[in-house]
Coordinates of N, CA, C and O in Angstrom, one line a residue:
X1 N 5.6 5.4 -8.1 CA 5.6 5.7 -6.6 C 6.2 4.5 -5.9 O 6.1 3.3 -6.4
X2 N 6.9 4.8 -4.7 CA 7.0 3.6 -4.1 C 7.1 4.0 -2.8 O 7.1 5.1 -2.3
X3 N 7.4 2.4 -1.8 CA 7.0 2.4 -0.6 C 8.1 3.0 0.8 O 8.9 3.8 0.5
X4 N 8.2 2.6 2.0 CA 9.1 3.1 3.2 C 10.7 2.2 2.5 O 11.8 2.5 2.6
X5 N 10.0 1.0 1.6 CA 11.6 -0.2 1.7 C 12.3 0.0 0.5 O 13.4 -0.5 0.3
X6 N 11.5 0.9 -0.6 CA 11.9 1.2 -2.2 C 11.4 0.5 -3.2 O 11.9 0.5 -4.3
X7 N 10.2 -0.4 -2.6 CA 9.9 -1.3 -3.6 C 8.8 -0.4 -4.3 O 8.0 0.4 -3.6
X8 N 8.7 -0.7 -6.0 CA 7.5 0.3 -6.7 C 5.9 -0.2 -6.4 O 5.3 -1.0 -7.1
X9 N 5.5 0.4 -5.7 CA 4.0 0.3 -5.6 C 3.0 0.9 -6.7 O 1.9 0.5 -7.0
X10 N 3.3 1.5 -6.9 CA 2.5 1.9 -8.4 C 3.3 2.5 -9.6 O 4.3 3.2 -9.3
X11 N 2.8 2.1 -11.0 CA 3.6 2.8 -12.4 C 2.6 2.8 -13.3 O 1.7 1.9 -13.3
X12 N 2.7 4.0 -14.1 CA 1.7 4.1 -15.0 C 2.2 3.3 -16.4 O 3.2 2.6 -16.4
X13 N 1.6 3.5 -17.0 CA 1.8 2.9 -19.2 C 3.0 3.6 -19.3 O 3.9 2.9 -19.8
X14 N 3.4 5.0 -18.8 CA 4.4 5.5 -19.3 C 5.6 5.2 -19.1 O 6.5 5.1 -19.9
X15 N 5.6 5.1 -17.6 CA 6.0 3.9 -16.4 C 7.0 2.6 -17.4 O 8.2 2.4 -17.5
X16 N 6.1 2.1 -17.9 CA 6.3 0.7 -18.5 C 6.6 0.9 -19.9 O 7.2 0.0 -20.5
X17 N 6.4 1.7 -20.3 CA 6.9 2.1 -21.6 C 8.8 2.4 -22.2 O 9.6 1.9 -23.0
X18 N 8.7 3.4 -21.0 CA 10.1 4.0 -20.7 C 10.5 2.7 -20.2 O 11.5 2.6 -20.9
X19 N 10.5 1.6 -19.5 CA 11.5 0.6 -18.7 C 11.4 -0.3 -19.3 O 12.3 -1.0 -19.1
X20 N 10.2 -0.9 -20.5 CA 9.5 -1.8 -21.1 C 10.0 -2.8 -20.6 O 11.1 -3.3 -20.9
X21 N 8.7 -3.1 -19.2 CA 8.5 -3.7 -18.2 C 6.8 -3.6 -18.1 O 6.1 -2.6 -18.0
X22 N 6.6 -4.6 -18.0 CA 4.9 -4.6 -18.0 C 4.4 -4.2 -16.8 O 4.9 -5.1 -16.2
X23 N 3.6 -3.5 -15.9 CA 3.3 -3.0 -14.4 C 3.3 -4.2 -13.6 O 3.6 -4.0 -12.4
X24 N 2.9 -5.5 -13.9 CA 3.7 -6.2 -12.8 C 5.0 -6.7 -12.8 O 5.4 -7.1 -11.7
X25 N 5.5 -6.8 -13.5 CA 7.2 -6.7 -13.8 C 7.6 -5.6 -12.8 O 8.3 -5.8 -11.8
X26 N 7.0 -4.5 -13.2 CA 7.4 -3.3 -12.0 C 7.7 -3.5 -10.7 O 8.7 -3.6 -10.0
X27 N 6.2 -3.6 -10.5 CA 5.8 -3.6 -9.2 C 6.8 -4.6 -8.0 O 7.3 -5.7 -8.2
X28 N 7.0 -4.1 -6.9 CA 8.1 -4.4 -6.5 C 9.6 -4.5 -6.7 O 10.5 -4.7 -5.8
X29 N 9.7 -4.2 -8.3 CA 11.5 -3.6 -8.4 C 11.6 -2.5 -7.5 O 10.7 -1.7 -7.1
X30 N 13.2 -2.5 -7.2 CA 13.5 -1.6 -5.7 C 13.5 -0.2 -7.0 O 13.6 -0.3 -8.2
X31 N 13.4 0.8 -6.4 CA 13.5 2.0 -7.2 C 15.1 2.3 -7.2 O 15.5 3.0 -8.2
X32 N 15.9 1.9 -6.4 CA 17.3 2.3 -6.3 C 17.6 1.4 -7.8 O 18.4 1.9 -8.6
X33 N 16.8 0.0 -8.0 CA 17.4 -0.8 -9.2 C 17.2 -0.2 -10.3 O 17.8 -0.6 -11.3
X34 N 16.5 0.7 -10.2 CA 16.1 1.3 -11.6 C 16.8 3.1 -11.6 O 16.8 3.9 -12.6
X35 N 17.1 3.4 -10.3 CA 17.8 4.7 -10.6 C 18.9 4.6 -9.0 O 18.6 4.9 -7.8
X36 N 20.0 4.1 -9.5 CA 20.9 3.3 -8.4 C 21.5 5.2 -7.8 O 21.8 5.4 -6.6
X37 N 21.6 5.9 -8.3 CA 21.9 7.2 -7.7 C 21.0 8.1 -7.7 O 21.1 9.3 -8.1
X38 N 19.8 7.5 -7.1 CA 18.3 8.9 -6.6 C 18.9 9.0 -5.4 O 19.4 8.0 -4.9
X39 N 18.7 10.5 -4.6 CA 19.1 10.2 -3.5 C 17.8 10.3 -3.0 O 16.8 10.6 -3.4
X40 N 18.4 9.7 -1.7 CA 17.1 9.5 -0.3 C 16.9 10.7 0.1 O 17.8 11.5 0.5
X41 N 15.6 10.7 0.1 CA 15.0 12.1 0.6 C 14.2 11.7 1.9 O 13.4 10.8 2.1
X42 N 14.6 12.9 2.9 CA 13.4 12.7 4.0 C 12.2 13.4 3.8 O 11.8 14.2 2.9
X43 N 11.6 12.8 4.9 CA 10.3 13.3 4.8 C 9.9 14.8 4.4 O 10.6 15.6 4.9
X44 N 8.9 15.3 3.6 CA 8.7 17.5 3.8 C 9.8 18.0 2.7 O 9.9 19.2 2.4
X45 N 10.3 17.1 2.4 CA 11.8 18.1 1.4 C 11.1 18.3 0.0 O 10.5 17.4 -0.7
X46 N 11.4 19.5 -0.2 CA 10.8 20.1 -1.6 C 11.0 19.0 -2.8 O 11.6 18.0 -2.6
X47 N 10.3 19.5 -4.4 CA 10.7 18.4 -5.0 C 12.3 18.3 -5.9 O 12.7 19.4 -6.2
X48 N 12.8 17.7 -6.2 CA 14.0 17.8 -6.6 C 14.6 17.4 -7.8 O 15.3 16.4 -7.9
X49 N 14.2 18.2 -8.9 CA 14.8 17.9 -10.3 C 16.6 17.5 -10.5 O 17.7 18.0 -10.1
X50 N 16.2 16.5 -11.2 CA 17.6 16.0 -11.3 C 17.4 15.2 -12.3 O 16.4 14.6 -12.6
X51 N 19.0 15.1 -13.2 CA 19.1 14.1 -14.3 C 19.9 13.1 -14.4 O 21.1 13.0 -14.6
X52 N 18.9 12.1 -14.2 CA 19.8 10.4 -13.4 C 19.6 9.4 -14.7 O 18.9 9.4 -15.8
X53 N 20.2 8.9 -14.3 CA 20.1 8.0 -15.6 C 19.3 6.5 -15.2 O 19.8 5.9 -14.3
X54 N 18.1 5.9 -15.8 CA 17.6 4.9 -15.7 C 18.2 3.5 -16.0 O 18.4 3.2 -17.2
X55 N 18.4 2.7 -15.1 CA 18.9 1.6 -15.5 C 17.7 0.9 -16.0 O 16.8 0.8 -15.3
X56 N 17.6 0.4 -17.4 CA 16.5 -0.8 -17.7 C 16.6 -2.1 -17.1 O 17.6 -2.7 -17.5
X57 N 16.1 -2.7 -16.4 CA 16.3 -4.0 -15.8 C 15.7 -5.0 -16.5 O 14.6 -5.0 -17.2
X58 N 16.8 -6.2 -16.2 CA 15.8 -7.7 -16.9 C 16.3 -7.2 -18.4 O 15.4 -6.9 -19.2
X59 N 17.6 -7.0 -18.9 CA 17.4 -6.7 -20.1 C 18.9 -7.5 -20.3 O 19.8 -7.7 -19.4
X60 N 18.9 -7.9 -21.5 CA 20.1 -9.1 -21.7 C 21.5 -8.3 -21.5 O 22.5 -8.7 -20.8
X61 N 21.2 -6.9 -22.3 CA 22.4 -6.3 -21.6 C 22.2 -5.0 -20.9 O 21.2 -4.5 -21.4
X62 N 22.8 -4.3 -19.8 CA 22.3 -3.3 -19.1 C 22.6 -2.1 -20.2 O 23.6 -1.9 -20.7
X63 N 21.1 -1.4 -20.3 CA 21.2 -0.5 -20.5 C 20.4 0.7 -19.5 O 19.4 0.6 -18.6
X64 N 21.1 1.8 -19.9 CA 21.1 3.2 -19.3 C 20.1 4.4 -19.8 O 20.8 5.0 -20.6
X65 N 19.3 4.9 -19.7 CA 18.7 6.0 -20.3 C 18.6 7.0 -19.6 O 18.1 7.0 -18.4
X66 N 19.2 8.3 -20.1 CA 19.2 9.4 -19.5 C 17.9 10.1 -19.4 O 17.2 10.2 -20.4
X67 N 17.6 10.7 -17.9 CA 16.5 11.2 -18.0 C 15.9 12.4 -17.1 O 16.4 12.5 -16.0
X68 N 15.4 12.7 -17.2 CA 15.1 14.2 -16.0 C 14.0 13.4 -15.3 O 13.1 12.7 -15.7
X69 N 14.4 13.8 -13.4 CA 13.2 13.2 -12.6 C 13.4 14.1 -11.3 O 14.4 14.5 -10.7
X70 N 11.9 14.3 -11.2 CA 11.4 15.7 -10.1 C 10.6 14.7 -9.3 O 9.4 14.4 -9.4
X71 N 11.4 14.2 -8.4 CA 11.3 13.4 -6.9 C 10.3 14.2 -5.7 O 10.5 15.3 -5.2
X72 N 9.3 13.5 -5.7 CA 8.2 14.4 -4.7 C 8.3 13.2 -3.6 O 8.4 12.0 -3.9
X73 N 8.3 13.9 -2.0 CA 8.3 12.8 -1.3 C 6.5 13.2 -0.7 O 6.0 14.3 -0.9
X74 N 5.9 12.1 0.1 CA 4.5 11.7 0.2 C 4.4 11.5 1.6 O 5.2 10.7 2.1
X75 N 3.7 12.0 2.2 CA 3.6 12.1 4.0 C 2.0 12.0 4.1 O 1.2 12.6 3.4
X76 N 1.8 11.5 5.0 CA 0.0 10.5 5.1 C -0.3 9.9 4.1 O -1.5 9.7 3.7
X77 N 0.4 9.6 3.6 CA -0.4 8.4 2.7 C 0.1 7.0 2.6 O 0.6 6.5 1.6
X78 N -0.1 6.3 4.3 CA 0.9 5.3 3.8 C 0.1 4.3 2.9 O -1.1 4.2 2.6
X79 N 1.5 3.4 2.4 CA 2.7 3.2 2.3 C 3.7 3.9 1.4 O 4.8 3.6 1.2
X80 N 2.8 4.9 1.1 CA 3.8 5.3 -0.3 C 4.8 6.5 0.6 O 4.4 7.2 1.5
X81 N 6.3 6.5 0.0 CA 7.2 7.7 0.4 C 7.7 8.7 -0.4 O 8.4 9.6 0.1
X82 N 7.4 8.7 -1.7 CA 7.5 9.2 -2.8 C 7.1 9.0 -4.0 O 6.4 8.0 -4.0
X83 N 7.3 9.5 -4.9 CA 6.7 9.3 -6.8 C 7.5 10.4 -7.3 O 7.8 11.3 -6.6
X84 N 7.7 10.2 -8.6 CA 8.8 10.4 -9.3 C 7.9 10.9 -10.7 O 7.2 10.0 -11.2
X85 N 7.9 11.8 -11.3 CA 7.8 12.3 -12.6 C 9.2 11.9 -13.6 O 10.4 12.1 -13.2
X86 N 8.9 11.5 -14.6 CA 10.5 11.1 -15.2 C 9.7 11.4 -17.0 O 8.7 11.1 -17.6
X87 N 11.1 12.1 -17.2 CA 11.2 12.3 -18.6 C 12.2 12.3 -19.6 O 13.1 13.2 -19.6
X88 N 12.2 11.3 -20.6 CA 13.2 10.4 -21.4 C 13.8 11.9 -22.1 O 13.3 12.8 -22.8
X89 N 15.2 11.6 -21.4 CA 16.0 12.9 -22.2 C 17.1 12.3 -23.3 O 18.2 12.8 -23.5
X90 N 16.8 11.5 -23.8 CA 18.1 10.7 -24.4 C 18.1 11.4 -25.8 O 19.1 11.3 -26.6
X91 N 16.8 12.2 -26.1 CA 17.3 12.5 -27.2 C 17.9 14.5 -27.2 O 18.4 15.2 -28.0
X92 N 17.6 14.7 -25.7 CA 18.0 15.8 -25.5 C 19.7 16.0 -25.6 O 20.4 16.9 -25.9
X93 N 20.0 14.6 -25.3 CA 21.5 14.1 -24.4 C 22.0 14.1 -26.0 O 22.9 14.8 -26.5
X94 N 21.6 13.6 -26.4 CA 22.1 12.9 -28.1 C 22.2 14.3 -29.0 O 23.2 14.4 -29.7
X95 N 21.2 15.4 -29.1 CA 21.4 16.7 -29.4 C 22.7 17.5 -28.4 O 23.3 18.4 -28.9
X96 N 22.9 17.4 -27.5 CA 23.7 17.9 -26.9 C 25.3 17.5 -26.9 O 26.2 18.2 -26.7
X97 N 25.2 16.1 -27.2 CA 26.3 15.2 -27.9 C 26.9 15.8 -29.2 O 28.1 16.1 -29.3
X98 N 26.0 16.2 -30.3 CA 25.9 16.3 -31.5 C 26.5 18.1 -31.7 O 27.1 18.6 -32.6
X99 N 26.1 18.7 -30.4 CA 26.8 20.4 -30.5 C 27.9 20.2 -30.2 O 28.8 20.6 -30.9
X100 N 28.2 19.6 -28.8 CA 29.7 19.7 -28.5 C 30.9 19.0 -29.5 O 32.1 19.1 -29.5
X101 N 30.1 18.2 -30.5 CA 30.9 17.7 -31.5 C 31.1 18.6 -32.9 O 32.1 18.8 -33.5
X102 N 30.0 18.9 -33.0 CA 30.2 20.3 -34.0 C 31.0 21.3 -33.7 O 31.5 22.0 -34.6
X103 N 31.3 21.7 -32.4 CA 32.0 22.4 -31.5 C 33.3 22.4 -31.8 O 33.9 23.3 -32.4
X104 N 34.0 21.0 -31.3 CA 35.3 20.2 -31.2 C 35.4 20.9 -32.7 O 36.1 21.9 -32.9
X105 N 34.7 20.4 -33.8 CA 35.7 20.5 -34.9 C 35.8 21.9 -35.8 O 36.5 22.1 -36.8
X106 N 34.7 22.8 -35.0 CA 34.8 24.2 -35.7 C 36.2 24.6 -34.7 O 37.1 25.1 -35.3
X107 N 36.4 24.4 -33.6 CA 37.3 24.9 -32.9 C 38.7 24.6 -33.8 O 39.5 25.4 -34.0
X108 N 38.8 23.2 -34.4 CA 39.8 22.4 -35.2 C 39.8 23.3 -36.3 O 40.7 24.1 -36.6
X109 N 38.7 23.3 -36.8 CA 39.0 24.4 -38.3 C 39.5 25.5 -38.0 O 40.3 26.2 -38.7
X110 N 39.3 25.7 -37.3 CA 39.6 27.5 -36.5 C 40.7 27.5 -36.4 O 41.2 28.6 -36.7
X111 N 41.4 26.4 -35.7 CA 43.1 26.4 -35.3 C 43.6 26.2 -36.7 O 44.4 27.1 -36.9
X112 N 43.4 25.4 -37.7 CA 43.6 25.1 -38.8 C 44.1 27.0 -39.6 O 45.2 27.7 -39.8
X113 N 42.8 27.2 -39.8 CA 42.2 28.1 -40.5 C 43.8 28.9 -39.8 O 44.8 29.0 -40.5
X114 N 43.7 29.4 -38.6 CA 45.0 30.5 -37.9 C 46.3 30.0 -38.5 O 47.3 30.7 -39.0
X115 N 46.2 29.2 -38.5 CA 47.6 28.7 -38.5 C 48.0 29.1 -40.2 O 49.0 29.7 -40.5
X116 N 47.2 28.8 -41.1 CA 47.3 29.3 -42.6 C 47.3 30.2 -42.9 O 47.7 30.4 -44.0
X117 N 46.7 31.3 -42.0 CA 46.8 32.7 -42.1 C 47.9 33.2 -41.8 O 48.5 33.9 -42.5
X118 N 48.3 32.6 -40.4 CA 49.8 32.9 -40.2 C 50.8 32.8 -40.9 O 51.6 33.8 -41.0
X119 N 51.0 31.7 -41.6 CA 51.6 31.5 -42.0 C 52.1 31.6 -43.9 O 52.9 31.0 -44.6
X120 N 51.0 32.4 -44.2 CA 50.8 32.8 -45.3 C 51.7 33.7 -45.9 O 51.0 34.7 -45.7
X121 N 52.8 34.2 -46.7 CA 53.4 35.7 -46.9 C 53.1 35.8 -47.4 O 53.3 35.6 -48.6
X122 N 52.2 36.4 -46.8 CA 51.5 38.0 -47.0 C 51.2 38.4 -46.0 O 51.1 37.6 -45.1
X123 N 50.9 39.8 -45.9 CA 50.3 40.6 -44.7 C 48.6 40.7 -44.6 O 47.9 41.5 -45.3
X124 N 48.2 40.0 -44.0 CA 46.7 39.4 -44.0 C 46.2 40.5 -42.7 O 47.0 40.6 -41.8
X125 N 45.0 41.2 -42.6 CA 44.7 42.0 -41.3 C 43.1 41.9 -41.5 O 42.8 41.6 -42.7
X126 N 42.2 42.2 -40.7 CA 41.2 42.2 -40.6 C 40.6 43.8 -39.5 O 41.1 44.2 -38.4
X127 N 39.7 44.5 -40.1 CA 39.5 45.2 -39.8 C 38.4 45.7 -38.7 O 38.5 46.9 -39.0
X128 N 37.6 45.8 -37.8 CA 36.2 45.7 -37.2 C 35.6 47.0 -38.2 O 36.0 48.0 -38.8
X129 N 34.1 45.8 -38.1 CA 33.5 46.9 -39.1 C 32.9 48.5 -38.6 O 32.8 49.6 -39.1
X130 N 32.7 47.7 -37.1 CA 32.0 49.0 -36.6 C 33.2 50.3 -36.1 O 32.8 51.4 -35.7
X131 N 34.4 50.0 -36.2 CA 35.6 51.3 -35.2 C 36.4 51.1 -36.4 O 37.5 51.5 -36.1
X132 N 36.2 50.7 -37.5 CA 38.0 50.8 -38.4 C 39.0 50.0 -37.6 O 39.9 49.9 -38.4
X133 N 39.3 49.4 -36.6 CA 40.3 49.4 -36.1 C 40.5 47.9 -36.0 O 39.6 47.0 -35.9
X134 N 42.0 47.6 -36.1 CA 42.6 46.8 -36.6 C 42.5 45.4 -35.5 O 43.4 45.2 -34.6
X135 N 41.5 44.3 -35.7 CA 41.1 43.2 -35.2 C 42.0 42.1 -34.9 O 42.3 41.7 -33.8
X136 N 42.5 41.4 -36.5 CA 43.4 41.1 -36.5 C 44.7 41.2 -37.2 O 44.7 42.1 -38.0
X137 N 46.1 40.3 -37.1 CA 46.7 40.4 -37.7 C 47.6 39.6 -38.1 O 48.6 39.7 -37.3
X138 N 48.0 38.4 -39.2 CA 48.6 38.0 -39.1 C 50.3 37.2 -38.9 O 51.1 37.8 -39.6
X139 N 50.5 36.3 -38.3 CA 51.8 36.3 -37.3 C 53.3 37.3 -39.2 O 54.0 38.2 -39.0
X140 N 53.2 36.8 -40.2 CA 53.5 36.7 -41.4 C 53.9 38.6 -40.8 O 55.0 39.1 -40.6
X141 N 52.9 38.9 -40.8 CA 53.0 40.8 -40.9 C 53.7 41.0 -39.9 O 54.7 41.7 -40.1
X142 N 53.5 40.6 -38.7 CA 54.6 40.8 -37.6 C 55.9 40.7 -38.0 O 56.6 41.7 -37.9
X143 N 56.4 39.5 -38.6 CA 57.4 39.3 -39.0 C 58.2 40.7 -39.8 O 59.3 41.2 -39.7
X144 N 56.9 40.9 -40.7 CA 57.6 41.6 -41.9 C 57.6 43.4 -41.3 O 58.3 44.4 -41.6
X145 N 56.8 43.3 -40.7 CA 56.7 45.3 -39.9 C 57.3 45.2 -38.7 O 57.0 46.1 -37.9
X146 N 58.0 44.4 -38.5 CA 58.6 44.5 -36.8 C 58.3 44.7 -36.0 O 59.1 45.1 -35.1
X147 N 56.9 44.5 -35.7 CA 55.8 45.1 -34.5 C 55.7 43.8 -34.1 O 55.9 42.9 -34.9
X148 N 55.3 43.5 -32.3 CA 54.7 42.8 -31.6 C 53.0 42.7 -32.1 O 52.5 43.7 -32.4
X149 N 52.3 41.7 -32.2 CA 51.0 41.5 -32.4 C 50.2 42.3 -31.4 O 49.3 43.1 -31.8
X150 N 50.5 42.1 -30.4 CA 49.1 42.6 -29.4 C 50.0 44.6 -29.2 O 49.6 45.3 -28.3
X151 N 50.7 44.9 -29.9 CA 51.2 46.3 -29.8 C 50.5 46.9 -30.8 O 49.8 47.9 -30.7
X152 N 50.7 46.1 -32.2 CA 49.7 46.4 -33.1 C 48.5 46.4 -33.2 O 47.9 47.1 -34.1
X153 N 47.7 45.5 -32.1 CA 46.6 45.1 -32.1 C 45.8 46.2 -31.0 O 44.6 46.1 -30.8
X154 N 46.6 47.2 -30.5 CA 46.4 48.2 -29.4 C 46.8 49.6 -29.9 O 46.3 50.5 -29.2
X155 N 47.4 49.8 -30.7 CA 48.0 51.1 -31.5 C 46.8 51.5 -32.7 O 46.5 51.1 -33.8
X156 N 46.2 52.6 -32.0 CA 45.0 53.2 -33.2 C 45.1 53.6 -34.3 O 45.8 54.6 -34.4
X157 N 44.8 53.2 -35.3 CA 44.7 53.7 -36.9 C 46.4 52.6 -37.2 O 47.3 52.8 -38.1
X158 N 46.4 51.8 -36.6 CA 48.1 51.2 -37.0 C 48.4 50.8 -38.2 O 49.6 51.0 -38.6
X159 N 47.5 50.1 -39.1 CA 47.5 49.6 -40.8 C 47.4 50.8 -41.4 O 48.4 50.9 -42.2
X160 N 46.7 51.9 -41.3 CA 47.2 53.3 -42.2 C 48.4 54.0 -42.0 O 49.0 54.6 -42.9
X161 N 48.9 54.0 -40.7 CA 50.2 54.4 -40.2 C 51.5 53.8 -41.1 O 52.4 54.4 -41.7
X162 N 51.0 52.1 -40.9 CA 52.0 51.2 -41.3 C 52.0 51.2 -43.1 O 52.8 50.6 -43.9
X163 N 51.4 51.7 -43.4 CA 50.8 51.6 -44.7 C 51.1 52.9 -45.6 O 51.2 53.0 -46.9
X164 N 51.3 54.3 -44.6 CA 51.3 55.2 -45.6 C 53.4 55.3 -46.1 O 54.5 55.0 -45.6
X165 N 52.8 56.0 -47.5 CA 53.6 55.8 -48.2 C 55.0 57.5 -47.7 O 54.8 58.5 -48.3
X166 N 55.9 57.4 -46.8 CA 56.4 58.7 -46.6 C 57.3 59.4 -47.5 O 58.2 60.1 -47.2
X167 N 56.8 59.2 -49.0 CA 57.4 59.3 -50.0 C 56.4 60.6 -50.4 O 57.0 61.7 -50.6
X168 N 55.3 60.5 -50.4 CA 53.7 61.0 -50.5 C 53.4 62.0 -49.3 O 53.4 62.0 -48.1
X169 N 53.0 63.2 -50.6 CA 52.5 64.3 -49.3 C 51.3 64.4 -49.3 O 50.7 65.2 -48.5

């Protein structure tokens, strides 16, 4: 919690845990020093979740921890003008890190993967399981049937068409 000027008037263990800052270490750091982008809230304004990142203070080098905080502001109770619920997301951030990276490189296999299909001679096609109908196809078979991709990829029953033998009754 803290006061009208931003200085912290009260922090719990958890408080001091997350900042590992002992409660009088706290007490009186400006709250802006420790979350330089909370915004100011007036008085009566609902509470406001948001994910700001914690500066640790007093620490040899600055560090940052990301974190979720639902900002409640406090009316008759002076001195206090608000208190802050906060909860250490660094490892939420760090799983979220870890998808968009798995992400990046299935997309890379993927481009990989197309490009070898393409480029394959042979006529490579993929079928949907549920309609028979022709999903993909690749660039290789264009070449060799004379068809535009997305003409073939729109033309019903087109691999049995392209396929039957007109020799055969």
């Amino acid at each position: 919690a803290w006061d009208v000027n931003g200085g912290v008037v009260e922090a719990n263990h958890a408080a001091c845990a997350l900042t590992r800052l002992s409660r009088d270490e706290l007490l009186g750091t400006s709250i802006h020093e420790l979350f330089p982008e909370l915004p100011r809230l007036p008085h009566g304004e609902a509470p406001l979740p948001v994910r700001l990142e914690l500066v640790l203070p007093r620490q040899r080098v600055e560090r940052r921890l990301p974190v979720s905080v639902v900002v409640q502001t406090i009316s008759g109770v002076p001195p206090l003008v608000a208190h802050a619920l906060i909860r250490d997301d660094s490892r939420f951030v760090a799983a979220e890190q870890e998808v968009a990276s798995h992400l990046t490189r299935i997309r890379l296999l993927e481009k990989e993967l197309r490009t070898l299909l393409d480029n394959a001679p042979l006529i490579i096609f993929r079928l949907d399981p549920d309609t028979g109908q022709l999903s993909y196809l690749n660039r290789h078979a264009e070449r060799l049937l004379r068809v535009p991709l997305d003409e073939a990829l729109r033309t019903r029953d087109f691999i049995r068409r392209a396929h039957t033998d007109p020799g055969s009754s």
